[in-house]
mmCIF file of C-alpha atoms and ligand atoms in Angstrom:
data_model
loop_
_atom_site.group_PDB
_atom_site.id
_atom_site.type_symbol
_atom_site.label_atom_id
_atom_site.label_comp_id
_atom_site.label_asym_id
_atom_site.label_seq_id
_atom_site.Cartn_x
_atom_site.Cartn_y
_atom_site.Cartn_z
ATOM 1 C CA MET A 1 208.000 33.546 -157.953
ATOM 2 C CA LEU A 2 209.514 33.312 -154.606
ATOM 3 C CA ARG A 3 209.606 36.517 -152.515
ATOM 4 C CA THR A 4 210.037 37.549 -149.075
ATOM 5 C CA LYS A 5 207.299 38.377 -146.748
ATOM 6 C CA ILE A 6 207.119 39.712 -143.077
ATOM 7 C CA ALA A 7 205.437 36.977 -141.124
ATOM 8 C CA GLY A 8 205.714 38.621 -137.805
ATOM 9 C CA ILE A 9 206.858 41.844 -136.163
ATOM 10 C CA GLY A 10 207.538 42.867 -132.693
ATOM 11 C CA HIS A 11 208.913 45.871 -130.764
ATOM 12 C CA TYR A 12 210.345 46.503 -127.339
ATOM 13 C CA VAL A 13 211.139 49.786 -125.582
ATOM 14 C CA PRO A 14 212.435 50.166 -121.969
ATOM 15 C CA GLU A 15 210.117 51.567 -119.356
ATOM 16 C CA LYS A 16 212.060 54.467 -118.467
ATOM 17 C CA VAL A 17 210.966 57.588 -119.978
ATOM 18 C CA VAL A 18 213.553 60.488 -120.250
ATOM 19 C CA THR A 19 212.016 63.932 -121.113
ATOM 20 C CA ASN A 20 213.894 66.790 -122.638
ATOM 21 C CA ASN A 21 213.449 68.678 -119.272
ATOM 22 C CA ASP A 22 215.141 65.702 -117.637
ATOM 23 C CA LEU A 23 218.041 66.405 -119.873
ATOM 24 C CA THR A 24 218.389 69.952 -118.845
ATOM 25 C CA ARG A 25 219.625 68.439 -115.368
ATOM 26 C CA VAL A 26 223.004 67.620 -117.009
ATOM 27 C CA MET A 27 223.389 69.854 -119.938
ATOM 28 C CA ASP A 28 222.702 73.095 -121.210
ATOM 29 C CA THR A 29 219.502 72.660 -123.331
ATOM 30 C CA SER A 30 215.812 73.225 -123.371
ATOM 31 C CA ASP A 31 212.810 71.313 -124.267
ATOM 32 C CA GLU A 32 212.110 74.203 -126.646
ATOM 33 C CA TRP A 33 215.295 73.829 -128.426
ATOM 34 C CA ILE A 34 215.046 70.239 -128.830
ATOM 35 C CA GLN A 35 211.300 69.810 -129.962
ATOM 36 C CA GLU A 36 212.057 72.886 -132.635
ATOM 37 C CA ARG A 37 215.125 71.272 -134.106
ATOM 38 C CA THR A 38 214.306 67.586 -133.924
ATOM 39 C CA GLY A 39 210.662 67.102 -132.981
ATOM 40 C CA ILE A 40 211.672 64.976 -129.987
ATOM 41 C CA LYS A 41 209.898 65.123 -126.728
ATOM 42 C CA GLU A 42 211.059 62.105 -124.987
ATOM 43 C CA ARG A 43 212.976 58.896 -125.305
ATOM 44 C CA ARG A 44 213.574 55.609 -123.474
ATOM 45 C CA TYR A 45 216.565 54.606 -121.587
ATOM 46 C CA GLY A 46 217.374 51.033 -120.762
ATOM 47 C CA THR A 47 218.246 50.086 -117.184
ATOM 48 C CA LYS A 48 221.733 48.529 -116.208
ATOM 49 C CA HIS A 49 221.820 44.952 -115.266
ATOM 50 C CA LYS A 50 218.359 44.446 -116.550
ATOM 51 C CA GLU A 51 218.398 45.445 -120.260
ATOM 52 C CA THR A 52 221.107 45.329 -123.048
ATOM 53 C CA THR A 53 220.959 45.718 -126.699
ATOM 54 C CA SER A 54 220.641 41.960 -127.245
ATOM 55 C CA THR A 55 217.997 41.590 -124.552
ATOM 56 C CA MET A 56 216.037 44.286 -125.803
ATOM 57 C CA GLY A 57 216.148 42.685 -129.296
ATOM 58 C CA THR A 58 215.341 39.193 -127.866
ATOM 59 C CA ARG A 59 211.977 40.657 -126.428
ATOM 60 C CA ALA A 60 211.119 42.313 -129.711
ATOM 61 C CA ALA A 61 212.007 38.904 -131.393
ATOM 62 C CA GLU A 62 209.966 36.920 -129.053
ATOM 63 C CA ILE A 63 206.627 38.941 -130.153
ATOM 64 C CA ALA A 64 207.770 38.605 -133.805
ATOM 65 C CA ILE A 65 208.147 35.043 -133.579
ATOM 66 C CA GLU A 66 204.776 34.421 -131.858
ATOM 67 C CA ARG A 67 202.950 36.681 -134.203
ATOM 68 C CA ALA A 68 204.679 34.660 -137.130
ATOM 69 C CA GLY A 69 203.039 31.472 -135.738
ATOM 70 C CA ILE A 70 206.407 29.624 -135.450
ATOM 71 C CA GLN A 71 208.827 28.225 -132.745
ATOM 72 C CA LYS A 72 212.023 29.682 -131.853
ATOM 73 C CA GLU A 73 213.625 26.571 -132.935
ATOM 74 C CA ASP A 74 212.114 27.159 -136.438
ATOM 75 C CA ILE A 75 214.456 30.155 -136.830
ATOM 76 C CA ASP A 76 217.271 29.251 -139.346
ATOM 77 C CA PHE A 77 219.315 32.516 -139.528
ATOM 78 C CA ILE A 78 219.559 35.586 -137.414
ATOM 79 C CA ILE A 79 220.559 38.940 -138.642
ATOM 80 C CA PHE A 80 221.253 41.737 -135.842
ATOM 81 C CA ALA A 81 221.914 45.157 -136.774
ATOM 82 C CA THR A 82 223.130 47.573 -134.342
ATOM 83 C CA LEU A 83 225.988 50.303 -133.550
ATOM 84 C CA SER A 84 225.737 49.917 -129.808
ATOM 85 C CA PRO A 85 226.469 46.158 -129.215
ATOM 86 C CA ASP A 86 226.691 44.560 -125.854
ATOM 87 C CA TYR A 87 230.304 43.591 -126.534
ATOM 88 C CA TYR A 88 232.779 44.850 -129.067
ATOM 89 C CA PHE A 89 232.931 41.264 -129.993
ATOM 90 C CA PRO A 90 231.332 38.690 -130.168
ATOM 91 C CA GLY A 91 228.236 40.104 -131.732
ATOM 92 C CA CYS A 92 224.808 40.482 -130.607
ATOM 93 C CA GLY A 93 223.448 37.758 -132.861
ATOM 94 C CA VAL A 94 224.854 35.054 -130.791
ATOM 95 C CA LEU A 95 224.050 36.688 -127.530
ATOM 96 C CA LEU A 96 220.297 36.817 -128.822
ATOM 97 C CA GLN A 97 220.448 33.068 -129.801
ATOM 98 C CA ARG A 98 221.422 32.342 -126.279
ATOM 99 C CA GLU A 99 218.966 34.524 -124.721
ATOM 100 C CA LEU A 100 216.115 33.421 -126.979
ATOM 101 C CA GLY A 101 217.165 29.767 -125.780
ATOM 102 C CA ILE A 102 218.043 28.494 -129.036
ATOM 103 C CA THR A 103 220.508 25.673 -128.552
ATOM 104 C CA LYS A 104 220.752 24.122 -132.137
ATOM 105 C CA THR A 105 223.743 24.899 -134.000
ATOM 106 C CA GLU A 106 222.391 24.357 -137.401
ATOM 107 C CA ILE A 107 221.989 28.105 -137.508
ATOM 108 C CA GLY A 108 223.810 31.276 -138.686
ATOM 109 C CA ALA A 109 223.924 34.594 -136.816
ATOM 110 C CA LEU A 110 225.283 37.481 -138.501
ATOM 111 C CA ASP A 111 225.807 41.098 -137.094
ATOM 112 C CA ILE A 112 225.880 43.866 -139.428
ATOM 113 C CA ARG A 113 227.292 47.464 -138.910
ATOM 114 C CA ASN A 114 225.235 49.874 -140.892
ATOM 115 C CA GLN A 115 224.072 52.092 -138.158
ATOM 116 C CA CYS A 116 220.912 53.881 -139.198
ATOM 117 C CA SER A 117 220.584 51.890 -142.287
ATOM 118 C CA GLY A 118 221.198 48.645 -140.727
ATOM 119 C CA PHE A 119 217.641 47.230 -140.897
ATOM 120 C CA VAL A 120 217.277 48.079 -144.472
ATOM 121 C CA TYR A 121 220.558 46.412 -145.325
ATOM 122 C CA GLY A 122 219.487 43.369 -143.162
ATOM 123 C CA LEU A 123 216.372 43.177 -144.883
ATOM 124 C CA SER A 124 218.162 42.959 -148.259
ATOM 125 C CA ILE A 125 220.424 40.366 -147.052
ATOM 126 C CA ALA A 126 217.784 38.255 -145.702
ATOM 127 C CA ASP A 127 215.715 38.722 -148.990
ATOM 128 C CA GLN A 128 218.694 37.174 -150.879
ATOM 129 C CA PHE A 129 218.877 34.134 -148.606
ATOM 130 C CA ILE A 130 215.160 33.721 -148.849
ATOM 131 C CA LYS A 131 214.679 34.104 -152.457
ATOM 132 C CA SER A 132 217.568 31.641 -153.180
ATOM 133 C CA GLY A 133 215.750 28.951 -151.335
ATOM 134 C CA MET A 134 218.490 28.791 -148.415
ATOM 135 C CA TYR A 135 216.511 29.871 -145.458
ATOM 136 C CA LYS A 136 212.804 29.501 -144.485
ATOM 137 C CA ASN A 137 212.801 31.520 -141.356
ATOM 138 C CA VAL A 138 215.140 34.593 -141.022
ATOM 139 C CA LEU A 139 214.955 36.733 -137.723
ATOM 140 C CA LEU A 140 215.932 40.242 -138.557
ATOM 141 C CA VAL A 141 216.504 42.483 -135.568
ATOM 142 C CA GLY A 142 217.497 46.090 -135.124
ATOM 143 C CA ALA A 143 218.307 47.202 -131.429
ATOM 144 C CA GLU A 144 220.429 49.918 -129.635
ATOM 145 C CA MET A 145 221.328 50.840 -126.243
ATOM 146 C CA HIS A 146 222.504 54.526 -126.996
ATOM 147 C CA SER A 147 222.321 55.643 -123.396
ATOM 148 C CA MET A 148 225.195 53.759 -122.211
ATOM 149 C CA GLY A 149 227.657 55.607 -124.719
ATOM 150 C CA LEU A 150 226.224 59.090 -124.916
ATOM 151 C CA GLU A 151 228.301 62.029 -123.402
ATOM 152 C CA PHE A 152 225.660 63.526 -120.628
ATOM 153 C CA THR A 153 227.309 67.055 -120.685
ATOM 154 C CA THR A 154 226.886 70.341 -122.601
ATOM 155 C CA LYS A 155 229.741 69.325 -124.853
ATOM 156 C CA GLY A 156 227.932 66.205 -125.963
ATOM 157 C CA ARG A 157 224.494 67.944 -126.262
ATOM 158 C CA ASN A 158 224.206 67.880 -130.081
ATOM 159 C CA VAL A 159 224.274 64.202 -130.248
ATOM 160 C CA THR A 160 222.818 63.091 -126.719
ATOM 161 C CA VAL A 161 219.679 64.632 -126.925
ATOM 162 C CA ILE A 162 218.655 62.795 -130.398
ATOM 163 C CA PHE A 163 219.190 59.169 -129.406
ATOM 164 C CA GLY A 164 217.271 56.760 -127.598
ATOM 165 C CA ASP A 165 217.005 52.982 -126.787
ATOM 166 C CA GLY A 166 214.808 50.351 -128.166
ATOM 167 C CA ALA A 167 214.470 47.308 -130.546
ATOM 168 C CA GLY A 168 212.370 45.934 -133.209
ATOM 169 C CA ALA A 169 212.277 42.488 -134.966
ATOM 170 C CA VAL A 170 210.603 40.645 -137.970
ATOM 171 C CA VAL A 171 210.397 36.947 -138.977
ATOM 172 C CA LEU A 172 210.843 36.883 -142.699
ATOM 173 C CA GLN A 173 209.528 34.031 -144.688
ATOM 174 C CA PRO A 174 209.195 32.873 -148.386
ATOM 175 C CA THR A 175 205.991 33.462 -150.225
ATOM 176 C CA GLU A 176 204.517 32.637 -153.495
ATOM 177 C CA GLU A 177 201.717 34.776 -153.299
ATOM 178 C CA GLU A 178 201.218 36.897 -156.470
ATOM 179 C CA GLY A 179 202.647 40.397 -156.056
ATOM 180 C CA LYS A 180 203.322 39.992 -152.259
ATOM 181 C CA GLY A 181 206.325 40.608 -150.224
ATOM 182 C CA VAL A 182 209.632 42.750 -150.656
ATOM 183 C CA LEU A 183 209.418 43.970 -154.227
ATOM 184 C CA THR A 184 212.904 45.493 -154.088
ATOM 185 C CA THR A 185 215.666 46.711 -151.990
ATOM 186 C CA LYS A 186 218.314 49.444 -152.772
ATOM 187 C CA LEU A 187 221.486 49.955 -150.967
ATOM 188 C CA HIS A 188 224.139 52.679 -151.370
ATOM 189 C CA SER A 189 227.238 53.848 -149.448
ATOM 190 C CA ASP A 190 229.748 56.409 -149.759
ATOM 191 C CA GLY A 191 232.791 56.434 -147.302
ATOM 192 C CA THR A 192 234.223 59.969 -148.300
ATOM 193 C CA TYR A 193 232.370 61.367 -145.105
ATOM 194 C CA ALA A 194 232.842 58.563 -142.638
ATOM 195 C CA GLU A 195 234.129 60.670 -139.844
ATOM 196 C CA LYS A 196 231.016 63.166 -139.974
ATOM 197 C CA LEU A 197 228.848 61.124 -137.790
ATOM 198 C CA ALA A 198 231.283 58.374 -136.113
ATOM 199 C CA PHE A 199 232.222 56.794 -132.894
ATOM 200 C CA ILE A 200 236.062 56.848 -133.599
ATOM 201 C CA SER A 201 237.912 55.536 -130.337
ATOM 202 C CA PRO A 202 238.091 52.983 -129.088
ATOM 203 C CA GLY A 203 239.159 51.421 -132.268
ATOM 204 C CA SER A 204 242.137 50.169 -134.018
ATOM 205 C CA HIS A 205 242.539 53.293 -136.472
ATOM 206 C CA GLY A 206 245.866 54.177 -134.712
ATOM 207 C CA GLY A 207 245.408 57.851 -136.136
ATOM 208 C CA TYR A 208 245.794 56.784 -139.733
ATOM 209 C CA HIS A 209 242.702 58.236 -141.093
ATOM 210 C CA HIS A 210 243.109 61.630 -139.378
ATOM 211 C CA ASP A 211 246.811 61.954 -140.271
ATOM 212 C CA LYS A 212 245.757 60.968 -144.167
ATOM 213 C CA MET A 213 243.140 63.590 -144.106
ATOM 214 C CA GLY A 214 245.323 66.045 -142.503
ATOM 215 C CA LEU A 215 242.957 66.348 -139.433
ATOM 216 C CA ASP A 216 245.017 67.510 -136.606
ATOM 217 C CA THR A 217 243.638 65.294 -133.677
ATOM 218 C CA ASP A 218 245.747 64.104 -130.962
ATOM 219 C CA PHE A 219 244.859 60.770 -129.823
ATOM 220 C CA GLY A 220 247.640 60.582 -127.113
ATOM 221 C CA PHE A 221 249.376 57.793 -128.627
ATOM 222 C CA GLY A 222 252.602 57.193 -126.743
ATOM 223 C CA ASP A 223 255.730 55.777 -128.112
ATOM 224 C CA GLU A 224 255.381 51.978 -126.849
ATOM 225 C CA GLU A 225 256.542 49.323 -129.401
ATOM 226 C CA PHE A 226 253.508 47.304 -129.100
ATOM 227 C CA GLY A 227 249.828 47.936 -127.989
ATOM 228 C CA GLU A 228 248.026 51.045 -126.400
ATOM 229 C CA ILE A 229 246.412 51.655 -129.722
ATOM 230 C CA PHE A 230 242.822 50.833 -128.980
ATOM 231 C CA LEU A 231 241.934 52.896 -126.005
ATOM 232 C CA ASN A 232 244.139 55.177 -123.862
ATOM 233 C CA HIS A 233 244.042 57.510 -120.872
ATOM 234 C CA HIS A 234 244.357 60.571 -123.001
ATOM 235 C CA MET A 235 241.170 59.386 -124.967
ATOM 236 C CA ILE A 236 239.139 59.004 -121.726
ATOM 237 C CA ASP A 237 240.425 62.419 -119.977
ATOM 238 C CA ASN A 238 239.489 64.316 -123.080
ATOM 239 C CA ASN A 239 236.221 62.731 -123.699
ATOM 240 C CA MET A 240 237.188 61.124 -127.089
ATOM 241 C CA HIS A 241 235.427 57.794 -126.419
ATOM 242 C CA TYR A 242 231.887 59.446 -127.439
ATOM 243 C CA PRO A 243 230.156 59.579 -130.586
ATOM 244 C CA ASN A 244 230.671 62.895 -132.706
ATOM 245 C CA MET A 245 228.415 64.342 -135.279
ATOM 246 C CA GLU A 246 228.393 67.421 -137.795
ATOM 247 C CA GLY A 247 224.691 68.026 -137.520
ATOM 248 C CA GLN A 248 224.236 70.402 -140.433
ATOM 249 C CA PHE A 249 226.357 68.325 -142.755
ATOM 250 C CA VAL A 250 224.388 65.240 -142.057
ATOM 251 C CA PHE A 251 221.041 66.906 -142.296
ATOM 252 C CA LYS A 252 221.737 68.338 -145.798
ATOM 253 C CA LEU A 253 222.854 64.943 -147.170
ATOM 254 C CA ALA A 254 219.997 63.056 -145.556
ATOM 255 C CA VAL A 255 217.393 65.306 -147.201
ATOM 256 C CA GLN A 256 218.911 64.625 -150.648
ATOM 257 C CA LYS A 257 219.421 60.992 -150.391
ATOM 258 C CA PHE A 258 215.991 60.090 -148.799
ATOM 259 C CA PRO A 259 213.982 61.254 -151.702
ATOM 260 C CA GLU A 260 216.474 59.893 -154.242
ATOM 261 C CA VAL A 261 216.583 56.277 -152.840
ATOM 262 C CA ILE A 262 212.791 56.164 -152.397
ATOM 263 C CA MET A 263 212.363 57.360 -155.934
ATOM 264 C CA GLU A 264 215.041 54.621 -157.179
ATOM 265 C CA ALA A 265 213.004 51.851 -155.569
ATOM 266 C CA LEU A 266 209.824 53.244 -156.889
ATOM 267 C CA THR A 267 211.153 53.824 -160.531
ATOM 268 C CA GLU A 268 212.358 50.174 -160.761
ATOM 269 C CA ALA A 269 209.129 48.880 -159.533
ATOM 270 C CA GLY A 270 207.227 50.982 -162.050
ATOM 271 C CA LEU A 271 205.345 52.806 -159.189
ATOM 272 C CA THR A 272 205.159 56.388 -158.196
ATOM 273 C CA PRO A 273 204.921 58.282 -154.714
ATOM 274 C CA ALA A 274 201.109 58.393 -154.965
ATOM 275 C CA ASP A 275 201.216 54.425 -154.847
ATOM 276 C CA ILE A 276 202.799 54.377 -151.182
ATOM 277 C CA ASP A 277 200.411 53.431 -148.559
ATOM 278 C CA MET A 278 202.784 54.129 -145.785
ATOM 279 C CA LEU A 279 206.517 55.442 -145.879
ATOM 280 C CA VAL A 280 208.223 54.590 -142.690
ATOM 281 C CA PRO A 281 211.422 56.637 -142.783
ATOM 282 C CA HIS A 282 214.259 56.025 -140.400
ATOM 283 C CA GLN A 283 213.280 58.385 -137.451
ATOM 284 C CA ALA A 284 216.545 60.476 -137.708
ATOM 285 C CA ASN A 285 214.949 63.761 -137.072
ATOM 286 C CA LEU A 286 211.190 65.018 -137.690
ATOM 287 C CA ARG A 287 212.279 67.770 -139.758
ATOM 288 C CA ILE A 288 214.158 65.305 -141.987
ATOM 289 C CA SER A 289 210.988 63.359 -142.404
ATOM 290 C CA GLN A 290 208.757 66.310 -143.027
ATOM 291 C CA PHE A 291 211.221 67.737 -145.634
ATOM 292 C CA VAL A 292 210.985 64.274 -147.418
ATOM 293 C CA GLN A 293 207.253 63.937 -147.062
ATOM 294 C CA LYS A 294 206.936 67.221 -148.740
ATOM 295 C CA ARG A 295 209.443 66.715 -151.418
ATOM 296 C CA MET A 296 207.584 63.336 -152.148
ATOM 297 C CA GLY A 297 204.160 65.035 -152.242
ATOM 298 C CA LEU A 298 202.880 62.686 -149.570
ATOM 299 C CA ARG A 299 199.919 63.246 -147.092
ATOM 300 C CA ASP A 300 200.366 63.051 -143.352
ATOM 301 C CA ASP A 301 198.455 59.594 -143.396
ATOM 302 C CA GLN A 302 201.179 58.225 -145.820
ATOM 303 C CA VAL A 303 204.132 58.759 -143.502
ATOM 304 C CA TRP A 304 204.898 57.196 -140.000
ATOM 305 C CA ASN A 305 206.551 59.402 -137.281
ATOM 306 C CA ASN A 306 207.167 58.417 -133.932
ATOM 307 C CA ILE A 307 210.466 60.203 -133.181
ATOM 308 C CA GLN A 308 208.437 62.317 -130.807
ATOM 309 C CA LYS A 309 208.207 59.350 -128.174
ATOM 310 C CA TYR A 310 211.589 57.514 -128.779
ATOM 311 C CA GLY A 311 214.088 59.926 -130.301
ATOM 312 C CA ASN A 312 216.393 58.310 -132.800
ATOM 313 C CA THR A 313 216.891 54.611 -132.185
ATOM 314 C CA THR A 314 219.155 54.070 -135.213
ATOM 315 C CA ALA A 315 219.009 50.269 -136.416
ATOM 316 C CA ALA A 316 215.671 49.866 -134.167
ATOM 317 C CA SER A 317 213.784 53.035 -135.515
ATOM 318 C CA ILE A 318 212.365 51.370 -138.839
ATOM 319 C CA PRO A 319 211.164 48.162 -137.090
ATOM 320 C CA ILE A 320 209.752 49.885 -134.360
ATOM 321 C CA ALA A 321 207.947 52.350 -136.318
ATOM 322 C CA LEU A 322 206.704 49.843 -138.892
ATOM 323 C CA CYS A 323 205.526 47.613 -135.860
ATOM 324 C CA GLU A 324 203.462 50.724 -134.425
ATOM 325 C CA ALA A 325 201.893 51.267 -137.824
ATOM 326 C CA TRP A 326 201.085 47.743 -138.320
ATOM 327 C CA GLU A 327 199.646 47.491 -134.762
ATOM 328 C CA ALA A 328 197.571 50.826 -135.163
ATOM 329 C CA GLY A 329 196.194 49.121 -138.492
ATOM 330 C CA ALA A 330 197.787 51.973 -140.671
ATOM 331 C CA VAL A 331 199.654 49.251 -142.484
ATOM 332 C CA LYS A 332 197.200 46.419 -143.656
ATOM 333 C CA GLU A 333 197.228 43.434 -146.020
ATOM 334 C CA GLY A 334 197.787 44.620 -149.627
ATOM 335 C CA ASP A 335 199.378 47.910 -148.469
ATOM 336 C CA LEU A 336 202.506 49.120 -150.395
ATOM 337 C CA VAL A 337 205.023 50.108 -147.695
ATOM 338 C CA CYS A 338 208.140 52.019 -148.237
ATOM 339 C CA LEU A 339 211.080 51.914 -145.948
ATOM 340 C CA ALA A 340 213.898 54.313 -146.324
ATOM 341 C CA ALA A 341 217.047 55.176 -144.195
ATOM 342 C CA PHE A 342 220.281 57.146 -144.298
ATOM 343 C CA GLY A 343 222.977 57.430 -141.604
ATOM 344 C CA SER A 344 226.566 57.150 -140.604
ATOM 345 C CA GLY A 345 228.952 55.837 -143.365
ATOM 346 C CA PHE A 346 227.204 57.304 -145.084
ATOM 347 C CA THR A 347 225.241 54.355 -145.881
ATOM 348 C CA TRP A 348 221.634 54.678 -146.988
ATOM 349 C CA GLY A 349 218.961 52.611 -148.571
ATOM 350 C CA SER A 350 215.119 51.773 -149.361
ATOM 351 C CA ALA A 351 212.938 48.840 -149.528
ATOM 352 C CA LEU A 352 209.290 48.516 -151.067
ATOM 353 C CA ILE A 353 207.184 45.805 -149.436
ATOM 354 C CA ARG A 354 203.675 44.753 -150.574
ATOM 355 C CA PHE A 355 202.082 43.506 -147.055
HETATM 356 N N1 COA B 401 220.624 72.385 -127.155
HETATM 357 C C1 COA B 401 220.876 73.460 -127.148
HETATM 358 N N2 COA B 401 221.605 74.081 -128.000
HETATM 359 C C2 COA B 401 222.279 73.108 -128.725
HETATM 360 C C3 COA B 401 222.107 71.785 -128.678
HETATM 361 C C4 COA B 401 221.135 71.202 -127.614
HETATM 362 N N3 COA B 401 220.968 70.091 -127.587
HETATM 363 N N4 COA B 401 222.857 71.275 -129.651
HETATM 364 C C5 COA B 401 223.461 72.101 -130.079
HETATM 365 N N5 COA B 401 223.082 73.360 -129.533
HETATM 366 C C6 COA B 401 223.761 74.714 -130.118
HETATM 367 C C7 COA B 401 225.128 74.466 -130.838
HETATM 368 O O1 COA B 401 226.009 74.535 -129.830
HETATM 369 C C8 COA B 401 225.038 75.883 -131.491
HETATM 370 O O2 COA B 401 225.400 76.814 -130.716
HETATM 371 P P1 COA B 401 226.297 78.072 -131.138
HETATM 372 O O3 COA B 401 225.465 78.824 -132.350
HETATM 373 O O4 COA B 401 226.317 78.934 -129.868
HETATM 374 O O5 COA B 401 227.502 77.552 -131.630
HETATM 375 C C9 COA B 401 223.527 75.953 -132.070
HETATM 376 O O6 COA B 401 222.949 75.195 -131.160
HETATM 377 C C10 COA B 401 223.337 75.616 -133.496
HETATM 378 O O7 COA B 401 224.026 74.359 -133.725
HETATM 379 P P2 COA B 401 223.893 73.517 -134.884
HETATM 380 O O8 COA B 401 224.613 72.268 -134.940
HETATM 381 O O9 COA B 401 224.180 74.373 -136.095
HETATM 382 O O10 COA B 401 222.376 73.253 -134.884
HETATM 383 P P3 COA B 401 221.362 72.684 -136.166
HETATM 384 O O11 COA B 401 220.406 73.716 -136.233
HETATM 385 O O12 COA B 401 221.996 72.229 -137.172
HETATM 386 O O13 COA B 401 220.541 71.632 -135.103
HETATM 387 C C11 COA B 401 220.755 69.105 -134.961
HETATM 388 C C12 COA B 401 221.319 70.553 -134.629
HETATM 389 C C13 COA B 401 221.769 67.880 -134.680
HETATM 390 C C14 COA B 401 219.357 68.876 -134.505
HETATM 391 C C15 COA B 401 220.719 69.051 -136.723
HETATM 392 O O14 COA B 401 221.925 69.395 -137.356
HETATM 393 C C16 COA B 401 220.372 67.737 -137.017
HETATM 394 O O15 COA B 401 219.447 67.278 -136.797
HETATM 395 N N6 COA B 401 221.140 67.209 -138.008
HETATM 396 C C17 COA B 401 220.840 65.836 -138.375
HETATM 397 C C18 COA B 401 221.067 64.795 -137.365
HETATM 398 C C19 COA B 401 220.817 63.537 -137.699
HETATM 399 O O16 COA B 401 219.687 63.184 -138.235
HETATM 400 N N7 COA B 401 221.634 62.543 -137.136
HETATM 401 C C20 COA B 401 221.128 61.190 -137.462
HETATM 402 C C21 COA B 401 221.637 60.751 -138.866
HETATM 403 S S1 COA B 401 220.904 59.129 -139.024
#
């Protein structure tokens, strides 16, 4: 039976370390508050003119490609997950292709917009392509340059302190080795609460969703016959071009959906939480991961957390954490690894992989 295995993995984080105390220079917050609520001590920020979402993804991909023992020309499909693309369009997949120096055009490049669950969604897509025999080397990348789009004021503090920059990548290949590879992936979505964690403007919404939901939000649209919908001065003047989040709402749903979707995958595979060698949860908040660990009855050595160093790197968080766990020898050949994510949309998902 054809399954999908991780043949190589890599990650990249920018050099610049930003501590909680550094953030107190631009907003009313404290190291104590941030650590107590999120577990985060520091995060990395990319540097203008030097790093972007796609270049960080490329650096991670180069390591994954080398570890897979293939050449970049062997890649036959790219999947790029991010919510902070270099350009609104085209996507980061083609920018990574160019940055990697892949000039052959017999290759597809797909961008996916599933925020924190982007990597799990990407893995599921890659798995279908590989199991069907269509592709032999799929490059899956999760990368984020949040620091370019956060609000560095007290108004934006609830969102800004959480997020950081970085990238992770895997090369996925078919394997016929008994019991090895991706055992299952589970994907979910519920658009009911799309605006609870969202980056609304600029966008082509034209106020539609807010009108429909009876939300009294003034986007400052004028009475021009054409245009002006995407971004206007009112939005900029009122700092509406930043992400917003109802933190407690997100928290409550996350602690419910993580265990549910992990159990769903385990049950389908005929396994239990005790069979998990390593759970690599999306690094949303250390409190969420600790809650999930307790609910699943997992020991400390069965869960990988690194949010303390990097903050929440959204689509990059799972591949960065998985890569670090693998590099530390905490994920070895034969181990059962569970990936799980929840985020904006809301979308959530899980994957079980036998290494
Ligand atoms: N520093 C200091 N105070 C802050 C702050 C910060 N960075 N951010 C918010 N506050 C303040 C609020 O203004 C509020 O003050 P008030 O009581 O005077 O109005 C107070 O802290 C409590 O705010 P609240 O939003 O209720 O805090 P919380 O305990 O829910 O913690 C989060 C906020 C964001 C840490 C928490 O809700 C969370 O982690 N949610 C999940 C977020 C997440 O995982 N997102 C990614 C999903 S993939």
